PDB file of C-alpha atoms in Angstrom:
ATOM      1  CA  UNK A  14      -0.237  -0.019  -0.282  1.00 40.00           C
ATOM      2  CA  UNK A  15       1.086   3.446  -0.086  1.00 43.00           C
ATOM      3  CA  UNK A  16       2.050   4.247   3.188  1.00 46.00           C
ATOM      4  CA  UNK A  17       4.315   1.300   3.244  1.00 42.00           C
ATOM      5  CA  UNK A  18       6.033   2.375   0.406  1.00 39.00           C
ATOM      6  CA  UNK A  19       6.140   6.044   1.697  1.00 40.00           C
ATOM      7  CA  UNK A  20       8.105   4.271   4.723  1.00 39.00           C
ATOM      8  CA  UNK A  21      10.667   2.881   2.532  1.00 36.00           C
ATOM      9  CA  UNK A  22      11.354   5.881   0.228  1.00 44.00           C
ATOM     10  CA  UNK A  23       8.521   8.390  -0.253  1.00 56.00           C
ATOM     11  CA  UNK A  24       6.549   8.955  -3.354  1.00 61.00           C
ATOM     12  CA  UNK A  25       8.768  11.596  -4.552  1.00 74.00           C
ATOM     13  CA  UNK A  26      10.463   9.138  -5.793  1.00 83.00           C
ATOM     14  CA  UNK A  27       8.897   8.561  -9.660  1.00 86.00           C
ATOM     15  CA  UNK A  28       9.356   4.721  -9.633  1.00 82.00           C
ATOM     16  CA  UNK A  29       7.151   4.157  -6.450  1.00 85.00           C
ATOM     17  CA  UNK A  30       4.601   6.590  -8.117  1.00 90.00           C
ATOM     18  CA  UNK A  31       4.647   5.061 -11.492  1.00 88.00           C
ATOM     19  CA  UNK A  32       4.001   1.789  -9.569  1.00 83.00           C
ATOM     20  CA  UNK A  33       1.307   2.892  -7.733  1.00 88.00           C
ATOM     21  CA  UNK A  34      -0.344   4.338 -10.840  1.00 89.00           C
ATOM     22  CA  UNK A  35       0.193   0.960 -12.610  1.00 85.00           C
ATOM     23  CA  UNK A  36      -0.921  -0.966  -9.780  1.00 81.00           C
ATOM     24  CA  UNK A  37      -4.344   1.380  -9.254  1.00 83.00           C
ATOM     25  CA  UNK A  38      -4.513   0.866 -12.884  1.00 79.00           C
ATOM     26  CA  UNK A  39      -4.894  -2.861 -12.933  1.00 73.00           C
ATOM     27  CA  UNK A  40      -7.485  -2.557  -9.918  1.00 72.00           C
ATOM     28  CA  UNK A  41      -9.870  -0.184 -12.059  1.00 69.00           C
ATOM     29  CA  UNK A  42      -8.973   0.107 -15.442  1.00 69.00           C
ATOM     30  CA  UNK A  43      -8.750   4.172 -15.274  1.00 75.00           C
ATOM     31  CA  UNK A  44      -7.511   6.123 -13.084  1.00 84.00           C
ATOM     32  CA  UNK A  45      -8.212  10.454 -12.580  1.00 86.00           C
ATOM     33  CA  UNK A  46      -5.134  12.886 -12.390  1.00 92.00           C
ATOM     34  CA  UNK A  47      -6.865  14.878  -9.648  1.00 92.00           C
ATOM     35  CA  UNK A  48      -7.208  11.360  -7.253  1.00 90.00           C
ATOM     36  CA  UNK A  49      -3.812  10.174  -8.117  1.00 93.00           C
ATOM     37  CA  UNK A  50      -2.767  13.867  -7.240  1.00 92.00           C
ATOM     38  CA  UNK A  51      -4.442  13.279  -3.635  1.00 91.00           C
ATOM     39  CA  UNK A  52      -3.537  10.076  -3.098  1.00 90.00           C
ATOM     40  CA  UNK A  53       0.184  10.223  -4.060  1.00 91.00           C
ATOM     41  CA  UNK A  54       0.369  13.725  -2.201  1.00 89.00           C
ATOM     42  CA  UNK A  55       1.992  15.237  -5.118  1.00 91.00           C
ATOM     43  CA  UNK A  56       0.947  17.975  -7.908  1.00 93.00           C
ATOM     44  CA  UNK A  57      -1.157  17.187 -10.582  1.00 94.00           C
ATOM     45  CA  UNK A  58       1.295  18.135 -12.773  1.00 94.00           C
ATOM     46  CA  UNK A  59       3.887  15.579 -11.423  1.00 94.00           C
ATOM     47  CA  UNK A  60       1.488  13.225 -12.049  1.00 94.00           C
ATOM     48  CA  UNK A  61       0.819  14.459 -15.504  1.00 94.00           C
ATOM     49  CA  UNK A  62       4.102  13.982 -16.155  1.00 93.00           C
ATOM     50  CA  UNK A  63       4.160  10.365 -14.776  1.00 93.00           C
ATOM     51  CA  UNK A  64       1.314   9.687 -16.996  1.00 92.00           C
ATOM     52  CA  UNK A  65       3.665  10.911 -20.239  1.00 92.00           C
ATOM     53  CA  UNK A  66       6.256   8.547 -19.339  1.00 90.00           C
ATOM     54  CA  UNK A  67       4.012   5.508 -18.401  1.00 88.00           C
ATOM     55  CA  UNK A  68       2.275   6.520 -21.539  1.00 85.00           C
ATOM     56  CA  UNK A  69       5.473   6.398 -24.054  1.00 84.00           C
ATOM     57  CA  UNK A  70       6.447   3.001 -22.674  1.00 79.00           C
ATOM     58  CA  UNK A  71       3.028   1.449 -23.867  1.00 76.00           C
ATOM     59  CA  UNK A  72       1.756   0.904 -20.353  1.00 77.00           C
ATOM     60  CA  UNK A  73      -1.265   3.085 -20.145  1.00 81.00           C
ATOM     61  CA  UNK A  74      -3.395   5.656 -22.451  1.00 80.00           C
ATOM     62  CA  UNK A  75      -3.841   9.173 -21.328  1.00 83.00           C
ATOM     63  CA  UNK A  76      -7.408  10.624 -21.847  1.00 74.00           C
ATOM     64  CA  UNK A  77      -9.218  13.555 -20.632  1.00 73.00           C
ATOM     65  CA  UNK A  78      -8.283  14.065 -17.150  1.00 81.00           C
ATOM     66  CA  UNK A  79      -6.590  10.932 -16.296  1.00 84.00           C
ATOM     67  CA  UNK A  80      -5.422   7.529 -18.286  1.00 84.00           C
ATOM     68  CA  UNK A  81      -6.830   4.023 -19.218  1.00 78.00           C
ATOM     69  CA  UNK A  82      -5.189   0.655 -19.320  1.00 74.00           C
ATOM     70  CA  UNK A  83      -3.509   0.146 -22.818  1.00 73.00           C
ATOM     71  CA  UNK A  84      -5.475  -1.759 -25.126  1.00 72.00           C
ATOM     72  CA  UNK A  85      -4.122  -3.835 -27.583  1.00 71.00           C
ATOM     73  CA  UNK A  86      -3.236  -2.144 -31.260  1.00 70.00           C
ATOM     74  CA  UNK A  87      -4.228  -3.966 -34.236  1.00 69.00           C
ATOM     75  CA  UNK A  88      -2.801  -3.090 -37.478  1.00 61.00           C
ATOM     76  CA  UNK A  89      -4.888  -5.730 -39.800  1.00 65.00           C
ATOM     77  CA  UNK A  90      -8.386  -7.457 -39.524  1.00 65.00           C
ATOM     78  CA  UNK A  91      -9.253 -10.924 -40.011  1.00 61.00           C
ATOM     79  CA  UNK A  92     -10.410 -12.018 -42.997  1.00 60.00           C
ATOM     80  CA  UNK A  93     -14.586 -12.211 -43.371  1.00 55.00           C
ATOM     81  CA  UNK A  94     -14.380 -16.050 -43.556  1.00 55.00           C
ATOM     82  CA  UNK A  95     -12.614 -16.362 -40.171  1.00 60.00           C
ATOM     83  CA  UNK A  96     -15.011 -13.853 -38.525  1.00 58.00           C
ATOM     84  CA  UNK A  97     -17.750 -15.536 -39.880  1.00 57.00           C
ATOM     85  CA  UNK A  98     -16.778 -18.792 -38.771  1.00 54.00           C
ATOM     86  CA  UNK A  99     -16.372 -17.736 -35.252  1.00 63.00           C
ATOM     87  CA  UNK A 100     -18.309 -16.778 -32.278  1.00 71.00           C
ATOM     88  CA  UNK A 101     -21.880 -17.310 -34.262  1.00 85.00           C
ATOM     89  CA  UNK A 102     -23.953 -17.892 -31.241  1.00 90.00           C
ATOM     90  CA  UNK A 103     -22.563 -14.462 -29.627  1.00 92.00           C
ATOM     91  CA  UNK A 104     -23.202 -12.638 -32.519  1.00 93.00           C
ATOM     92  CA  UNK A 105     -26.723 -14.170 -33.181  1.00 95.00           C
ATOM     93  CA  UNK A 106     -27.397 -13.443 -29.443  1.00 96.00           C
ATOM     94  CA  UNK A 107     -26.758  -9.549 -30.633  1.00 97.00           C
ATOM     95  CA  UNK A 108     -28.413  -9.458 -33.411  1.00 97.00           C
ATOM     96  CA  UNK A 109     -31.605 -10.288 -31.440  1.00 98.00           C
ATOM     97  CA  UNK A 110     -31.315  -8.186 -29.132  1.00 98.00           C
ATOM     98  CA  UNK A 111     -30.271  -4.969 -31.639  1.00 98.00           C
ATOM     99  CA  UNK A 112     -33.308  -6.188 -33.770  1.00 98.00           C
ATOM    100  CA  UNK A 113     -35.585  -5.770 -30.955  1.00 97.00           C
ATOM    101  CA  UNK A 114     -35.277  -2.459 -30.710  1.00 97.00           C
ATOM    102  CA  UNK A 115     -36.712  -1.905 -33.996  1.00 98.00           C
ATOM    103  CA  UNK A 116     -40.069  -0.533 -34.158  1.00 97.00           C
ATOM    104  CA  UNK A 117     -42.497  -1.930 -37.467  1.00 97.00           C
ATOM    105  CA  UNK A 118     -42.326   0.985 -39.558  1.00 98.00           C
ATOM    106  CA  UNK A 119     -39.038   2.314 -39.019  1.00 98.00           C
ATOM    107  CA  UNK A 120     -36.003   3.238 -40.960  1.00 98.00           C
ATOM    108  CA  UNK A 121     -32.800   1.340 -40.172  1.00 98.00           C
ATOM    109  CA  UNK A 122     -28.904   1.699 -41.434  1.00 98.00           C
ATOM    110  CA  UNK A 123     -27.205  -1.513 -40.819  1.00 98.00           C
ATOM    111  CA  UNK A 124     -23.559  -0.890 -41.359  1.00 97.00           C
ATOM    112  CA  UNK A 125     -21.145  -3.712 -42.434  1.00 96.00           C
ATOM    113  CA  UNK A 126     -19.554  -6.902 -40.632  1.00 92.00           C
ATOM    114  CA  UNK A 127     -20.377 -10.462 -39.508  1.00 92.00           C
ATOM    115  CA  UNK A 128     -22.498  -9.124 -36.676  1.00 95.00           C
ATOM    116  CA  UNK A 129     -23.932  -6.782 -38.384  1.00 95.00           C
ATOM    117  CA  UNK A 130     -25.601  -9.171 -40.760  1.00 96.00           C
ATOM    118  CA  UNK A 131     -27.134 -11.086 -37.591  1.00 96.00           C
ATOM    119  CA  UNK A 132     -29.174  -7.840 -37.402  1.00 98.00           C
ATOM    120  CA  UNK A 133     -30.521  -8.396 -40.877  1.00 98.00           C
ATOM    121  CA  UNK A 134     -31.171 -11.776 -40.333  1.00 97.00           C
ATOM    122  CA  UNK A 135     -33.239 -11.383 -36.920  1.00 98.00           C
ATOM    123  CA  UNK A 136     -35.281  -8.523 -37.901  1.00 98.00           C
ATOM    124  CA  UNK A 137     -39.065 -10.047 -37.559  1.00 95.00           C
ATOM    125  CA  UNK A 138     -39.961 -11.892 -40.871  1.00 93.00           C
ATOM    126  CA  UNK A 139     -43.346  -9.317 -40.431  1.00 95.00           C
ATOM    127  CA  UNK A 140     -40.990  -6.650 -40.294  1.00 97.00           C
ATOM    128  CA  UNK A 141     -42.042  -3.203 -42.677  1.00 98.00           C
ATOM    129  CA  UNK A 142     -39.669  -0.593 -42.621  1.00 98.00           C
ATOM    130  CA  UNK A 143     -36.793   0.664 -44.897  1.00 98.00           C
ATOM    131  CA  UNK A 144     -33.109  -0.774 -44.772  1.00 98.00           C
ATOM    132  CA  UNK A 145     -30.415   1.383 -46.026  1.00 98.00           C
ATOM    133  CA  UNK A 146     -27.006  -0.761 -45.923  1.00 98.00           C
ATOM    134  CA  UNK A 147     -23.451  -0.466 -47.491  1.00 97.00           C
ATOM    135  CA  UNK A 148     -22.786  -4.146 -46.744  1.00 97.00           C
ATOM    136  CA  UNK A 149     -24.189  -6.519 -49.750  1.00 97.00           C
ATOM    137  CA  UNK A 150     -24.626  -9.867 -47.561  1.00 96.00           C
ATOM    138  CA  UNK A 151     -26.986  -7.539 -45.014  1.00 97.00           C
ATOM    139  CA  UNK A 152     -28.910  -6.446 -48.453  1.00 97.00           C
ATOM    140  CA  UNK A 153     -29.248  -9.900 -49.692  1.00 97.00           C
ATOM    141  CA  UNK A 154     -30.580 -11.421 -46.633  1.00 96.00           C
ATOM    142  CA  UNK A 155     -33.325  -8.829 -46.764  1.00 97.00           C
ATOM    143  CA  UNK A 156     -33.943  -8.641 -50.427  1.00 96.00           C
ATOM    144  CA  UNK A 157     -36.551 -11.553 -50.770  1.00 95.00           C
ATOM    145  CA  UNK A 158     -39.043  -9.588 -47.994  1.00 95.00           C
ATOM    146  CA  UNK A 159     -41.933  -7.928 -49.487  1.00 94.00           C
ATOM    147  CA  UNK A 160     -42.324  -5.708 -46.926  1.00 96.00           C
ATOM    148  CA  UNK A 161     -39.080  -4.102 -46.563  1.00 98.00           C
ATOM    149  CA  UNK A 162     -37.547  -1.460 -49.017  1.00 98.00           C
ATOM    150  CA  UNK A 163     -33.994  -2.503 -48.801  1.00 98.00           C
ATOM    151  CA  UNK A 164     -31.739   0.719 -50.333  1.00 98.00           C
ATOM    152  CA  UNK A 165     -28.016  -0.304 -51.142  1.00 97.00           C
ATOM    153  CA  UNK A 166     -25.550   2.532 -51.280  1.00 96.00           C
ATOM    154  CA  UNK A 167     -23.122   2.452 -54.191  1.00 92.00           C
ATOM    155  CA  UNK A 168     -19.370   2.770 -54.031  1.00 92.00           C
ATOM    156  CA  UNK A 169     -15.903   0.626 -54.078  1.00 92.00           C
ATOM    157  CA  UNK A 170     -16.768  -2.969 -52.863  1.00 94.00           C
ATOM    158  CA  UNK A 171     -14.170  -4.204 -50.863  1.00 91.00           C
ATOM    159  CA  UNK A 172     -13.566  -7.455 -51.649  1.00 85.00           C
ATOM    160  CA  UNK A 173     -14.058 -10.283 -49.057  1.00 81.00           C
ATOM    161  CA  UNK A 174     -16.258  -8.390 -46.527  1.00 85.00           C
ATOM    162  CA  UNK A 175     -18.550  -7.219 -49.858  1.00 92.00           C
ATOM    163  CA  UNK A 176     -18.561  -4.039 -47.950  1.00 95.00           C
ATOM    164  CA  UNK A 177     -19.018  -0.547 -49.792  1.00 96.00           C
ATOM    165  CA  UNK A 178     -17.482   3.134 -49.445  1.00 96.00           C
ATOM    166  CA  UNK A 179     -16.487   6.058 -51.019  1.00 95.00           C
ATOM    167  CA  UNK A 180     -18.711   8.908 -51.990  1.00 96.00           C
ATOM    168  CA  UNK A 181     -21.533   7.059 -53.699  1.00 95.00           C
ATOM    169  CA  UNK A 182     -21.993   5.259 -50.319  1.00 96.00           C
ATOM    170  CA  UNK A 183     -21.710   8.516 -48.101  1.00 97.00           C
ATOM    171  CA  UNK A 184     -24.261  10.431 -50.522  1.00 97.00           C
ATOM    172  CA  UNK A 185     -26.982   7.456 -49.759  1.00 97.00           C
ATOM    173  CA  UNK A 186     -26.798   8.292 -46.188  1.00 98.00           C
ATOM    174  CA  UNK A 187     -26.472  11.679 -46.438  1.00 97.00           C
ATOM    175  CA  UNK A 188     -30.036  11.605 -47.978  1.00 97.00           C
ATOM    176  CA  UNK A 189     -31.696   9.765 -45.397  1.00 98.00           C
ATOM    177  CA  UNK A 190     -32.976  10.074 -41.789  1.00 98.00           C
ATOM    178  CA  UNK A 191     -32.709   6.861 -39.770  1.00 98.00           C
ATOM    179  CA  UNK A 192     -34.474   5.593 -36.539  1.00 98.00           C
ATOM    180  CA  UNK A 193     -31.577   3.836 -35.469  1.00 98.00           C
ATOM    181  CA  UNK A 194     -28.076   3.045 -37.061  1.00 98.00           C
ATOM    182  CA  UNK A 195     -26.054  -0.404 -36.414  1.00 98.00           C
ATOM    183  CA  UNK A 196     -22.114   0.331 -36.592  1.00 98.00           C
ATOM    184  CA  UNK A 197     -19.770  -2.806 -37.189  1.00 95.00           C
ATOM    185  CA  UNK A 198     -16.814  -2.223 -34.834  1.00 94.00           C
ATOM    186  CA  UNK A 199     -12.758  -3.184 -35.458  1.00 92.00           C
ATOM    187  CA  UNK A 200     -12.528  -2.614 -31.563  1.00 92.00           C
ATOM    188  CA  UNK A 201     -13.712  -1.197 -28.888  1.00 94.00           C
ATOM    189  CA  UNK A 202     -11.923   0.806 -25.914  1.00 90.00           C
ATOM    190  CA  UNK A 203     -12.720   2.406 -22.665  1.00 87.00           C
ATOM    191  CA  UNK A 204     -10.344   5.451 -24.171  1.00 83.00           C
ATOM    192  CA  UNK A 205     -10.511   5.395 -27.614  1.00 86.00           C
ATOM    193  CA  UNK A 206     -13.988   4.457 -28.144  1.00 92.00           C
ATOM    194  CA  UNK A 207     -15.026   2.651 -31.241  1.00 96.00           C
ATOM    195  CA  UNK A 208     -12.237   1.995 -34.032  1.00 93.00           C
ATOM    196  CA  UNK A 209     -12.082   0.419 -37.420  1.00 93.00           C
ATOM    197  CA  UNK A 210      -9.409  -0.813 -39.817  1.00 92.00           C
ATOM    198  CA  UNK A 211     -10.490   0.957 -43.044  1.00 92.00           C
ATOM    199  CA  UNK A 212     -10.409   4.791 -43.524  1.00 93.00           C
ATOM    200  CA  UNK A 213     -12.833   5.141 -46.235  1.00 93.00           C
ATOM    201  CA  UNK A 214     -15.575   3.428 -43.881  1.00 94.00           C
ATOM    202  CA  UNK A 215     -15.096   5.568 -41.268  1.00 96.00           C
ATOM    203  CA  UNK A 216     -16.765   8.348 -42.570  1.00 96.00           C
ATOM    204  CA  UNK A 217     -19.658   6.434 -43.949  1.00 97.00           C
ATOM    205  CA  UNK A 218     -19.975   5.619 -40.040  1.00 97.00           C
ATOM    206  CA  UNK A 219     -20.008   9.042 -39.251  1.00 98.00           C
ATOM    207  CA  UNK A 220     -22.691  10.083 -41.925  1.00 98.00           C
ATOM    208  CA  UNK A 221     -24.592   7.166 -40.332  1.00 98.00           C
ATOM    209  CA  UNK A 222     -24.315   8.564 -36.803  1.00 98.00           C
ATOM    210  CA  UNK A 223     -25.214  12.027 -37.714  1.00 98.00           C
ATOM    211  CA  UNK A 224     -28.078  10.991 -39.813  1.00 98.00           C
ATOM    212  CA  UNK A 225     -29.957   8.455 -37.386  1.00 98.00           C
ATOM    213  CA  UNK A 226     -31.727   9.199 -34.214  1.00 98.00           C
ATOM    214  CA  UNK A 227     -30.076   6.565 -32.533  1.00 98.00           C
ATOM    215  CA  UNK A 228     -26.169   4.812 -33.021  1.00 98.00           C
ATOM    216  CA  UNK A 229     -25.796   1.263 -31.504  1.00 98.00           C
ATOM    217  CA  UNK A 230     -21.994  -0.167 -31.594  1.00 98.00           C
ATOM    218  CA  UNK A 231     -22.338  -3.899 -32.470  1.00 98.00           C
ATOM    219  CA  UNK A 232     -19.258  -5.723 -30.341  1.00 96.00           C
ATOM    220  CA  UNK A 233     -18.915  -9.490 -29.488  1.00 94.00           C
ATOM    221  CA  UNK A 234     -16.883  -9.304 -25.760  1.00 92.00           C
ATOM    222  CA  UNK A 235     -13.588 -10.562 -28.510  1.00 90.00           C
ATOM    223  CA  UNK A 236     -13.359  -6.871 -29.480  1.00 91.00           C
ATOM    224  CA  UNK A 237     -12.920  -5.315 -25.970  1.00 91.00           C
ATOM    225  CA  UNK A 238      -9.911  -3.508 -25.557  1.00 87.00           C
ATOM    226  CA  UNK A 239      -8.874  -3.528 -29.087  1.00 88.00           C
ATOM    227  CA  UNK A 240      -8.056  -0.597 -30.830  1.00 88.00           C
ATOM    228  CA  UNK A 241      -7.800  -0.548 -34.876  1.00 89.00           C
ATOM    229  CA  UNK A 242      -6.021   2.246 -36.811  1.00 89.00           C
ATOM    230  CA  UNK A 243      -9.000   4.466 -37.636  1.00 92.00           C
ATOM    231  CA  UNK A 244     -10.906   6.082 -35.280  1.00 93.00           C
ATOM    232  CA  UNK A 245     -14.638   6.644 -35.534  1.00 96.00           C
ATOM    233  CA  UNK A 246     -16.410   7.914 -32.611  1.00 96.00           C
ATOM    234  CA  UNK A 247     -16.173   8.349 -28.483  1.00 94.00           C
ATOM    235  CA  UNK A 248     -18.741   7.061 -26.362  1.00 95.00           C
ATOM    236  CA  UNK A 249     -20.628  10.480 -25.637  1.00 95.00           C
ATOM    237  CA  UNK A 250     -21.291  10.578 -29.519  1.00 97.00           C
ATOM    238  CA  UNK A 251     -22.945   6.776 -29.823  1.00 98.00           C
ATOM    239  CA  UNK A 252     -26.295   5.541 -28.069  1.00 98.00           C
ATOM    240  CA  UNK A 253     -24.416   2.865 -26.574  1.00 98.00           C
ATOM    241  CA  UNK A 254     -23.240  -0.640 -27.103  1.00 98.00           C
ATOM    242  CA  UNK A 255     -24.629  -3.715 -28.311  1.00 98.00           C
ATOM    243  CA  UNK A 256     -22.593  -7.257 -26.853  1.00 97.00           C
ATOM    244  CA  UNK A 257     -22.707 -10.460 -25.731  1.00 96.00           C
ATOM    245  CA  UNK A 258     -21.287 -10.277 -22.442  1.00 95.00           C
ATOM    246  CA  UNK A 259     -20.700  -8.310 -19.066  1.00 95.00           C
ATOM    247  CA  UNK A 260     -17.981  -6.037 -20.249  1.00 92.00           C
ATOM    248  CA  UNK A 261     -15.243  -4.882 -18.246  1.00 87.00           C
ATOM    249  CA  UNK A 262     -15.745  -2.160 -15.599  1.00 85.00           C
ATOM    250  CA  UNK A 263     -13.617  -0.087 -17.264  1.00 83.00           C
ATOM    251  CA  UNK A 264     -15.285  -0.274 -20.338  1.00 88.00           C
ATOM    252  CA  UNK A 265     -19.159  -0.093 -18.797  1.00 92.00           C
ATOM    253  CA  UNK A 266     -17.518   2.778 -16.986  1.00 88.00           C
ATOM    254  CA  UNK A 267     -16.811   4.553 -19.713  1.00 89.00           C
ATOM    255  CA  UNK A 268     -19.910   4.072 -21.629  1.00 94.00           C
ATOM    256  CA  UNK A 269     -22.070   4.831 -18.812  1.00 93.00           C
ATOM    257  CA  UNK A 270     -20.182   8.043 -18.060  1.00 90.00           C
ATOM    258  CA  UNK A 271     -20.784   9.376 -21.173  1.00 93.00           C
ATOM    259  CA  UNK A 272     -24.210   8.940 -20.666  1.00 96.00           C
ATOM    260  CA  UNK A 273     -24.679   5.889 -23.307  1.00 97.00           C
ATOM    261  CA  UNK A 274     -26.244   2.508 -22.696  1.00 98.00           C
ATOM    262  CA  UNK A 275     -24.715  -1.184 -22.336  1.00 98.00           C
ATOM    263  CA  UNK A 276     -26.717  -3.949 -23.480  1.00 98.00           C
ATOM    264  CA  UNK A 277     -25.649  -7.127 -22.509  1.00 98.00           C
ATOM    265  CA  UNK A 278     -27.395  -9.980 -25.265  1.00 96.00           C
ATOM    266  CA  UNK A 279     -29.141 -13.155 -24.070  1.00 84.00           C
TER     267      UNK A 279
END
């Protein structure tokens, strides 16, 4: 504990302070600069220097007012085939929970990804409404339903996933107003929020978010604490997270503090 460290050397020593900061981070996932300043009996500026040094070493990530546990950074997404064969039960439950939010007659945006496809599959057979998507598998899933008006964006098609992006895709979503958008995810993290692997698909998601009354992130538990290369949105810009397992405490805290919601499916 802190008193034991102080008895030996005092928290004026940087390595002692930084060890204690990492201890607190391991316990809670997120730490506040002001709380650390009071606990360690040092200035806020000293804590900020410690956090900067720890971030440089890759031990944590600084966020507004403090720091969060460093997420695992990924540079490349697994293939669509690999992702489609993993976690089918979890994705199905997420899809059912998301579809339950859709009222009859709604306009829905469905984004790219294997979990987003589960939402299309879970929409009730009797659903009447409009579904706009930049994801060809989702469009194909709904195309035979007589009561669903399926709108498919144009744009460049990414091989494997059959996802569309670019100006044509952006233009479709700019011209629509949706009740709810269901967003795919490359990773979700307490501090970094929603991230993705493909830069040209980031702006498509942002337009979906701007033109939808609600925007929900779809992420199974394998996406927790992962950070893909491109930032899409922070938690305050989102309605919440739909997932298959209770998220880590730091994740739930970040979402709730942003006045968003966590929905655990099933």
